[in-house]
Amino acid sequence: MKKLILTALLIAVFGLTAHAQQALFASQNIKSAEVNKDNTVTFRFIAPNAKKVQIAGDFAPKAENNPIGGMVGTGLIDMKKETDSLWVYTSPKLASELYSYMFVVDGVVTHDPNHPYLFRDFGTVSEYFIVGDTPADMAYNYKVNNVPHGTLSRRWMESKMLNTTRRINVYTPAEYEKNPNKKYPVLYLLHGSGGDEDEWVHFGRTCQIMDNLIAQGKALPMIVVMPNGHPAMEAAPGESSWGLYKPFHSRVYSGDGTFETHFAEIMKWAESEYRIQADKQHRAIAGLSMGGGHTNTISRLYRNTFDYVGLFSAGLIRAGRGKFYDNMDELLQQQIKDGVKLYWVGVGTEDFLYKSVQDHLQLLKKYGQKYTYRESGDGHVWKNWRIYLSEFAPLLFK
Amino acid sequence: MKKLILTALLIAVFGLTAHAQQALFASQNIKSAEVNKDNTVTFRFIAPNAKKVQIAGDFAPKAENNPIGGMVGTGLIDMKKETDSLWVYTSPKLASELYSYMFVVDGVVTHDPNHPYLFRDFGTVSEYFIVGDTPADMAYNYKVNNVPHGTLSRRWMESKMLNTTRRINVYTPAEYEKNPNKKYPVLYLLHGSGGDEDEWVHFGRTCQIMDNLIAQGKALPMIVVMPNGHPAMEAAPGESSWGLYKPFHSRVYSGDGTFETHFAEIMKWAESEYRIQADKQHRAIAGLSMGGGHTNTISRLYRNTFDYVGLFSAGLIRAGRGKFYDNMDELLQQQIKDGVKLYWVGVGTEDFLYKSVQDHLQLLKKYGQKYTYRESGDGHVWKNWRIYLSEFAPLLFK
């Protein structure tokens, strides 16, 4: 029916034939993923010839060996064939969260043609949806709400050190352009080893979280700088002169201190391109996994530069990892002596880095550094990092 | 093998288990879509249980009735099962172009798990790849090359008229931040009825085309403003407070002059937020399909505002369409009398709007307006609009 109305409309306005515009619209008259009022979620998929349709998602029971790859840790749930062609699954009530999913049709991973919202996480693409409609819900702040919106600038910076031009994402708060003489504090937000400069924007929902926290008066207006943490990369996959290659991790990972050294250029660039309060009191740095490792190293190396440090499920590099990291222990003691206003550490109880993070807390205790520790559930997953950003940002620059 | 190296690397650096990082990487050890040296393209897909795997793409033979929807006009090509699980198809040599494709497995549309590069066009998501490696290739300029890159800013503007905040994308050339006192000419670039403010960025490759043309000295550095042409929408699907809804066209289309009236706010906003040369000689407007219709109307309504007008496969609204469009013929004559430096019209020979565009050319002749006419092959497709932008931009502001 909608299609008929549309067709009539288009013919009336433009003299379009129905044919010509069909390409614009998915032709399946079903909704999926449908978040129901009671926070159950219904998934629908049309596959008349399939023998089995399953769903994988971070709401599914955990499983060690998921044969499909790409979304390890989630089991597969069988969907039910309700008509000749329609497969359906309705989840239990889900907690407020951003979730991702994939369909698996007779063993083949596929996406949902009725849900065009996808994230790329390194080489894997999955659908996502959000449960949580009221301000009391954690995921409410992951949504675009009717609040003033900041700007996301997809910039490029020249790196003399790396002899290349590198992509960098910058969030400026909604009021930034309205206050041309005001300077702002800055948060450097670093991604994990499987990520790139787009990761905090997409999976991290950084723009939405910051817009909402600032609008609610919970966080101060601040600039968030999201660089690419792999010195070998110009930019996220598909956004560089490498073309549309198949992303693989070993091509880009560097654990030799290059990024940490290059970070001086990033800071210099940000401070010259944006109205940043360029002092220790107004600088924060945080990162997840590898980015937590970078945060740990950078905040020690650059003396009296950061008053706010956030380690999110940090992949901590310690002494013994090569020359660059040799005096890490000394540097930590120096950092503590110099003073850090907020030392924030978060990790999930099921994270494979849990033990390593606990060891770090012991070290902080040993050297007398106060810290805020946030232990959440789950493992090494985006759910935790969105929560950590949502809780860390309100503590900054106050 | 790569996986083993990766695992070893991660264990060495972070003490990661293989398990923990698997989620980051597609686990299939094949390449797809692989653009071969002779510009044939090989597609590979793993589906051990499938009876039939097909591929749809804009390189496939045309077909009136494609049962899969979502990509009308393209036929389905059968892929060959080469091993127990691997399906393969190698295309003939393809002309330099950006192409999109989908796999169809036993009638079910799916994406390519080995190729994480997808575009959303309204409600439909498809893979894309680019053929054309040398500067002589048309599609070379659609690639990210080693040239200075401009900035894409994802901005929001307040609209008093529409009583809402609306998303707007702005491209500024690479040199913009380096010349804080220089003003730039502006191109307003409008999307079609199935699009949004992201359409010219994604399918249109506007940032890449402008970066490359400017670096080659073919186009002058200019600002490109890409607003959302549906007054009912705050932003592209998924980017607004409507949430992650299923996009459908009839919800947003407006053909009553609202966008054309609102455009005054857009221009005012752009000229206050960016260093724009705000005079007729330095303003261009162009659009595709509905955006071509908007261009046609706006360039008449706003007298002495645009010296450069580009109609790309324009959906032209003429008198008789309601009060707003009653005096279109008069306005055209007035526009011609006032003077237009470049009146550029492009359309494909198979476009369903072809006849309507020819009628418009007759009108221009009748009223004595010189024009540049570009007739390309194919129909109402993105291929043409990328070509038109690539040819139109170099003619501006000279």
Coordinates of C-alpha atoms in Angstrom, one line a residue, chain A residues 15-381:
Chain A
G15 CA 6.0 11.7 -13.9
L16 CA 8.2 8.8 -12.7
T17 CA 7.3 5.3 -13.5
A18 CA 7.1 2.9 -10.7
H19 CA 10.0 0.9 -12.2
A20 CA 12.4 3.8 -12.0
Q21 CA 12.3 4.3 -8.3
Q22 CA 12.0 0.8 -7.1
A23 CA 15.8 0.6 -6.7
L24 CA 15.5 3.0 -3.8
F25 CA 13.5 0.9 -1.5
A26 CA 13.8 -2.5 0.0
S27 CA 10.8 -4.4 -1.3
Q28 CA 10.1 -6.6 1.8
N29 CA 7.1 -5.5 3.8
I30 CA 8.4 -6.6 7.2
K31 CA 10.2 -4.9 10.1
S32 CA 13.4 -6.2 11.6
A33 CA 14.9 -5.7 14.1
E34 CA 11.8 -4.4 15.8
V35 CA 12.3 -3.2 19.4
N36 CA 9.0 -4.0 21.1
K37 CA 7.5 -1.9 23.9
D38 CA 8.6 -4.4 26.6
N39 CA 12.2 -4.4 25.3
T40 CA 12.0 -7.7 23.7
V41 CA 13.2 -7.6 20.1
T42 CA 11.7 -9.3 17.1
F43 CA 13.8 -10.3 14.1
R44 CA 12.3 -11.3 10.8
F45 CA 13.9 -12.7 7.8
I46 CA 12.5 -13.9 4.5
A47 CA 14.1 -17.1 3.1
P48 CA 11.6 -19.5 1.5
N49 CA 14.2 -22.1 0.5
A50 CA 16.4 -22.1 3.6
K51 CA 16.5 -25.2 5.8
K52 CA 17.8 -23.3 8.8
V53 CA 18.0 -19.7 9.7
Q54 CA 19.9 -18.7 12.8
I55 CA 20.8 -15.4 14.5
A56 CA 24.0 -14.5 16.1
G57 CA 24.2 -11.5 18.4
D58 CA 25.8 -10.1 21.5
F59 CA 22.4 -10.8 23.3
A60 CA 22.7 -14.5 22.5
P61 CA 24.0 -17.1 24.9
K62 CA 27.8 -17.2 24.9
A63 CA 29.5 -20.0 23.0
E64 CA 33.2 -20.9 22.8
N65 CA 33.1 -22.2 19.3
N66 CA 31.0 -20.3 16.9
P67 CA 31.5 -21.7 13.5
I68 CA 30.7 -18.6 11.6
G69 CA 33.6 -16.5 12.8
G70 CA 33.4 -12.7 12.8
M71 CA 31.4 -12.6 16.0
V72 CA 33.1 -14.9 18.4
G73 CA 31.7 -15.5 21.8
T74 CA 28.1 -15.5 20.7
G75 CA 26.1 -18.7 20.1
L76 CA 23.6 -19.2 17.3
I77 CA 19.9 -19.1 18.0
D78 CA 17.5 -21.0 15.7
M79 CA 14.8 -18.9 14.2
K80 CA 11.3 -20.3 13.6
K81 CA 9.7 -20.6 10.2
E82 CA 6.3 -19.0 10.7
T83 CA 5.0 -19.0 7.2
D84 CA 6.3 -20.5 3.9
S85 CA 9.0 -17.9 3.8
L86 CA 9.2 -15.9 7.0
W87 CA 11.6 -16.8 9.8
V88 CA 11.0 -15.1 13.2
Y89 CA 12.8 -14.9 16.5
T90 CA 11.8 -12.8 19.5
S91 CA 14.4 -12.2 22.1
P92 CA 13.7 -12.1 25.9
K93 CA 13.6 -8.7 27.4
L94 CA 16.9 -7.0 26.7
A95 CA 18.7 -4.6 29.0
S96 CA 19.3 -1.1 27.8
E97 CA 22.2 -1.4 25.4
L98 CA 23.5 -1.1 21.8
Y99 CA 23.5 -4.6 20.3
S100 CA 24.8 -6.1 17.1
Y101 CA 23.6 -9.1 15.2
M102 CA 23.9 -11.2 12.0
F103 CA 21.7 -13.8 10.4
V104 CA 23.1 -17.2 9.4
V105 CA 21.2 -18.9 6.6
D106 CA 22.2 -22.6 6.2
G107 CA 25.6 -21.7 7.5
V108 CA 26.1 -18.5 5.5
V109 CA 26.4 -15.2 7.4
T110 CA 24.2 -12.6 5.9
H111 CA 22.8 -9.2 6.8
D112 CA 19.3 -8.0 7.4
P113 CA 17.8 -6.5 4.2
N114 CA 15.2 -4.7 6.4
H115 CA 17.7 -3.0 8.6
P116 CA 20.2 -0.8 6.8
Y117 CA 22.2 0.1 9.9
L118 CA 25.6 -1.5 9.9
F119 CA 29.0 -1.0 11.6
R120 CA 32.3 -2.1 10.3
D121 CA 34.7 -3.3 13.0
F122 CA 38.0 -3.8 11.2
G123 CA 37.0 -6.5 8.6
T124 CA 33.7 -7.5 10.0
V125 CA 30.3 -5.8 9.3
S126 CA 27.3 -6.3 11.5
E127 CA 23.9 -4.8 12.1
Y128 CA 23.2 -2.8 15.2
F129 CA 20.2 -1.6 17.1
I130 CA 19.6 0.2 20.4
V131 CA 17.3 -0.8 23.3
G132 CA 16.5 2.0 25.8
D133 CA 14.1 4.8 25.3
T134 CA 14.1 6.8 28.5
P135 CA 16.8 9.0 30.1
A136 CA 17.0 6.4 32.9
D137 CA 18.4 3.9 30.3
M138 CA 22.1 3.6 29.9
A139 CA 21.8 3.4 26.1
Y140 CA 19.6 6.5 25.9
N141 CA 22.8 8.5 25.6
Y142 CA 23.9 6.4 22.6
K143 CA 20.9 7.6 20.7
V144 CA 20.6 10.8 18.7
N145 CA 18.2 12.8 20.8
N146 CA 16.6 16.2 20.4
V147 CA 19.6 18.1 21.9
P148 CA 22.1 20.5 20.4
H149 CA 24.5 18.5 18.3
G150 CA 28.3 19.0 18.0
T151 CA 30.2 18.7 14.8
L152 CA 32.2 15.7 13.7
S153 CA 35.1 16.8 11.4
R154 CA 36.9 14.2 9.4
R155 CA 40.3 15.9 9.1
W156 CA 43.7 15.0 7.7
M157 CA 47.0 16.0 9.3
E158 CA 50.4 15.9 7.9
S159 CA 53.0 13.9 9.8
K160 CA 56.6 14.8 9.2
M161 CA 57.7 12.0 11.4
L162 CA 55.8 9.4 9.5
N163 CA 56.1 11.2 6.1
T164 CA 52.5 10.9 5.3
T165 CA 49.1 12.5 5.7
R166 CA 46.8 10.9 8.3
R167 CA 43.1 11.0 8.9
I168 CA 41.9 12.2 12.3
N169 CA 38.4 12.7 13.6
V170 CA 37.5 15.6 15.8
Y171 CA 34.3 16.2 17.8
T172 CA 33.6 19.8 18.8
P173 CA 30.7 20.5 21.1
A174 CA 27.5 22.2 19.8
E175 CA 28.4 25.6 21.2
Y176 CA 31.9 25.6 19.7
E177 CA 31.1 27.7 16.6
K178 CA 29.0 30.1 18.6
N179 CA 31.9 31.1 20.9
P180 CA 34.7 32.0 18.5
N181 CA 36.9 33.3 21.3
K182 CA 36.3 30.5 23.9
K183 CA 38.9 27.8 24.4
Y184 CA 37.9 24.3 25.4
P185 CA 39.4 21.3 27.3
V186 CA 40.4 18.3 25.2
L187 CA 40.0 14.6 25.5
Y188 CA 42.3 12.4 23.3
L189 CA 40.4 9.2 22.8
L190 CA 42.3 6.2 21.4
H191 CA 41.1 3.0 19.8
G192 CA 42.0 -0.6 20.1
S193 CA 44.3 -2.7 17.9
G194 CA 41.4 -3.9 15.7
G195 CA 40.2 -0.4 15.2
D196 CA 40.9 2.9 13.5
E197 CA 40.0 6.6 13.8
D198 CA 36.4 5.8 13.0
E199 CA 35.9 3.2 15.7
W200 CA 35.0 5.6 18.6
V201 CA 32.7 7.4 16.2
H202 CA 30.8 4.3 15.0
F203 CA 30.8 1.6 17.7
G204 CA 31.8 4.1 20.4
R205 CA 28.9 6.5 19.7
T206 CA 31.2 9.2 21.0
C207 CA 29.3 12.1 19.3
Q208 CA 26.0 10.9 20.7
I209 CA 27.4 10.3 24.2
M210 CA 29.1 13.7 24.3
D211 CA 26.0 15.6 22.8
N212 CA 23.7 14.0 25.4
L213 CA 26.0 14.3 28.4
I214 CA 26.8 18.0 27.6
A215 CA 23.1 18.8 27.0
Q216 CA 22.2 17.2 30.4
G217 CA 24.9 19.3 32.1
K218 CA 26.7 16.1 33.1
A219 CA 29.8 16.7 31.1
L220 CA 31.5 20.0 30.3
P221 CA 31.7 21.0 26.7
M222 CA 35.0 19.6 25.4
I223 CA 36.8 18.7 22.2
V224 CA 37.4 15.0 21.5
V225 CA 40.3 14.1 19.3
M226 CA 40.2 10.6 17.8
P227 CA 43.4 9.8 15.9
N228 CA 44.4 6.6 14.1
G229 CA 46.5 4.6 16.5
H230 CA 48.3 2.5 13.8
P231 CA 51.3 4.5 12.5
A232 CA 51.4 2.3 9.4
M233 CA 47.9 3.4 8.3
E234 CA 46.9 6.7 6.6
A235 CA 43.3 6.2 7.5
A236 CA 40.6 3.6 8.3
P237 CA 40.1 0.8 5.8
G238 CA 38.5 2.2 2.6
E239 CA 39.4 5.8 3.4
S240 CA 43.1 5.7 2.4
S241 CA 45.1 5.3 -0.8
W242 CA 45.3 1.6 0.0
G243 CA 42.0 1.3 -1.7
L244 CA 39.2 -1.1 -0.8
Y245 CA 41.5 -3.9 0.5
K246 CA 40.7 -6.7 2.8
P247 CA 41.7 -5.5 6.2
F248 CA 44.1 -7.7 8.1
H249 CA 45.6 -6.9 11.4
S250 CA 49.2 -7.9 11.0
R251 CA 49.6 -5.3 8.3
V252 CA 49.2 -2.4 10.6
Y253 CA 50.0 -3.3 14.2
S254 CA 53.0 -1.6 15.7
G255 CA 54.1 -2.1 19.3
D256 CA 57.4 -0.4 19.2
G257 CA 56.6 3.1 20.5
T258 CA 56.1 4.7 17.1
F259 CA 52.6 5.8 17.9
E260 CA 53.5 7.2 21.3
T261 CA 56.3 9.2 19.7
H262 CA 54.1 10.4 16.8
F263 CA 51.5 11.5 19.4
A264 CA 53.5 14.8 19.9
E265 CA 52.6 15.7 16.4
I266 CA 48.9 14.9 17.0
M267 CA 48.8 17.1 20.0
K268 CA 50.6 19.9 18.3
W269 CA 48.3 19.7 15.3
A270 CA 45.1 19.6 17.5
E271 CA 46.3 22.6 19.5
S272 CA 47.0 24.7 16.4
E273 CA 43.8 23.7 14.5
Y274 CA 41.3 24.0 17.4
R275 CA 40.7 26.4 20.3
I276 CA 42.2 24.1 23.0
Q277 CA 43.1 25.0 26.5
A278 CA 46.6 23.7 26.1
D279 CA 47.6 22.9 29.7
K280 CA 47.7 19.9 32.0
Q281 CA 44.5 20.9 33.8
H282 CA 42.5 20.8 30.6
R283 CA 43.9 17.7 28.9
A284 CA 42.6 14.2 29.2
I285 CA 43.7 11.0 27.5
A286 CA 41.9 7.7 27.4
G287 CA 41.8 4.6 25.3
L288 CA 40.5 1.1 25.0
S289 CA 42.7 -2.1 24.8
M290 CA 45.7 -1.1 22.7
G291 CA 44.6 2.5 23.1
G292 CA 44.6 2.0 26.9
G293 CA 48.2 0.8 26.5
H294 CA 48.9 3.9 24.4
T295 CA 47.3 6.0 27.1
N296 CA 49.3 4.4 29.8
T297 CA 52.6 5.0 28.0
I298 CA 51.8 8.5 26.6
S299 CA 50.6 9.8 29.9
R300 CA 53.9 8.8 31.5
L301 CA 56.2 9.9 28.6
Y302 CA 54.7 13.3 28.2
R303 CA 55.5 14.8 31.6
N304 CA 52.9 17.2 33.3
T305 CA 50.7 17.0 30.2
F306 CA 47.6 15.1 31.4
D307 CA 45.6 15.6 34.6
Y308 CA 43.0 13.0 33.5
V309 CA 43.9 9.5 32.5
G310 CA 41.5 6.7 31.5
L311 CA 42.5 3.1 31.0
F312 CA 39.6 1.2 29.4
S313 CA 40.3 -2.6 29.4
A314 CA 43.9 -1.5 28.8
G315 CA 46.4 -3.7 27.0
L316 CA 49.3 -2.6 29.2
I317 CA 52.8 -2.8 27.9
R318 CA 55.4 -3.2 30.6
A319 CA 59.2 -3.1 30.8
G320 CA 60.9 -5.8 28.9
R321 CA 59.1 -5.2 25.6
G322 CA 62.1 -3.5 23.9
K323 CA 64.0 -0.4 24.4
F324 CA 61.1 2.0 24.1
Y325 CA 59.4 0.5 27.1
D326 CA 62.5 -0.1 29.3
N327 CA 62.0 2.5 31.9
M328 CA 58.2 2.3 32.2
D329 CA 58.3 1.7 35.9
E330 CA 60.5 4.8 36.5
L331 CA 58.2 6.8 34.3
L332 CA 55.1 5.7 36.3
Q333 CA 56.7 6.8 39.5
Q334 CA 57.7 10.1 38.0
Q335 CA 54.1 10.6 36.6
I336 CA 52.7 9.9 40.1
K337 CA 55.2 12.3 41.7
D338 CA 54.2 15.0 39.1
G339 CA 50.6 14.4 40.0
V340 CA 47.5 13.1 38.2
K341 CA 44.1 14.5 39.2
L342 CA 42.0 11.6 38.0
Y343 CA 43.4 8.1 37.3
W344 CA 40.5 6.1 36.0
V345 CA 40.7 2.3 35.4
G346 CA 37.9 0.2 34.1
V347 CA 37.7 -3.5 33.1
G348 CA 35.2 -6.3 32.7
T349 CA 35.3 -9.3 35.0
E350 CA 35.4 -11.6 32.0
D351 CA 38.0 -9.7 30.1
F352 CA 41.1 -11.7 29.2
L353 CA 43.1 -8.7 30.3
Y354 CA 41.4 -8.7 33.8
K355 CA 44.5 -10.1 35.6
S356 CA 46.9 -7.7 33.9
V357 CA 44.7 -4.7 34.9
Q358 CA 44.6 -6.0 38.5
D359 CA 48.4 -6.1 38.5
H360 CA 48.4 -2.5 37.3
L361 CA 46.2 -1.5 40.2
Q362 CA 48.6 -3.1 42.6
L363 CA 51.4 -1.1 41.1
L364 CA 49.4 2.1 41.5
K365 CA 48.8 1.3 45.1
K366 CA 52.5 0.5 45.6
Y367 CA 53.5 3.9 44.3
G368 CA 50.7 5.7 46.1
Q369 CA 48.6 6.8 43.2
K370 CA 44.9 7.1 44.0
Y371 CA 42.6 5.8 41.3
T372 CA 39.0 5.3 40.4
Y373 CA 38.3 1.7 39.6
R374 CA 35.2 0.6 37.6
E375 CA 34.6 -3.1 37.4
S376 CA 31.9 -4.1 35.0
G377 CA 30.5 -7.4 33.7
D378 CA 31.4 -9.0 30.4
G379 CA 34.7 -9.2 28.6
H380 CA 36.7 -7.3 26.0
V381 CA 33.7 -5.8 24.3

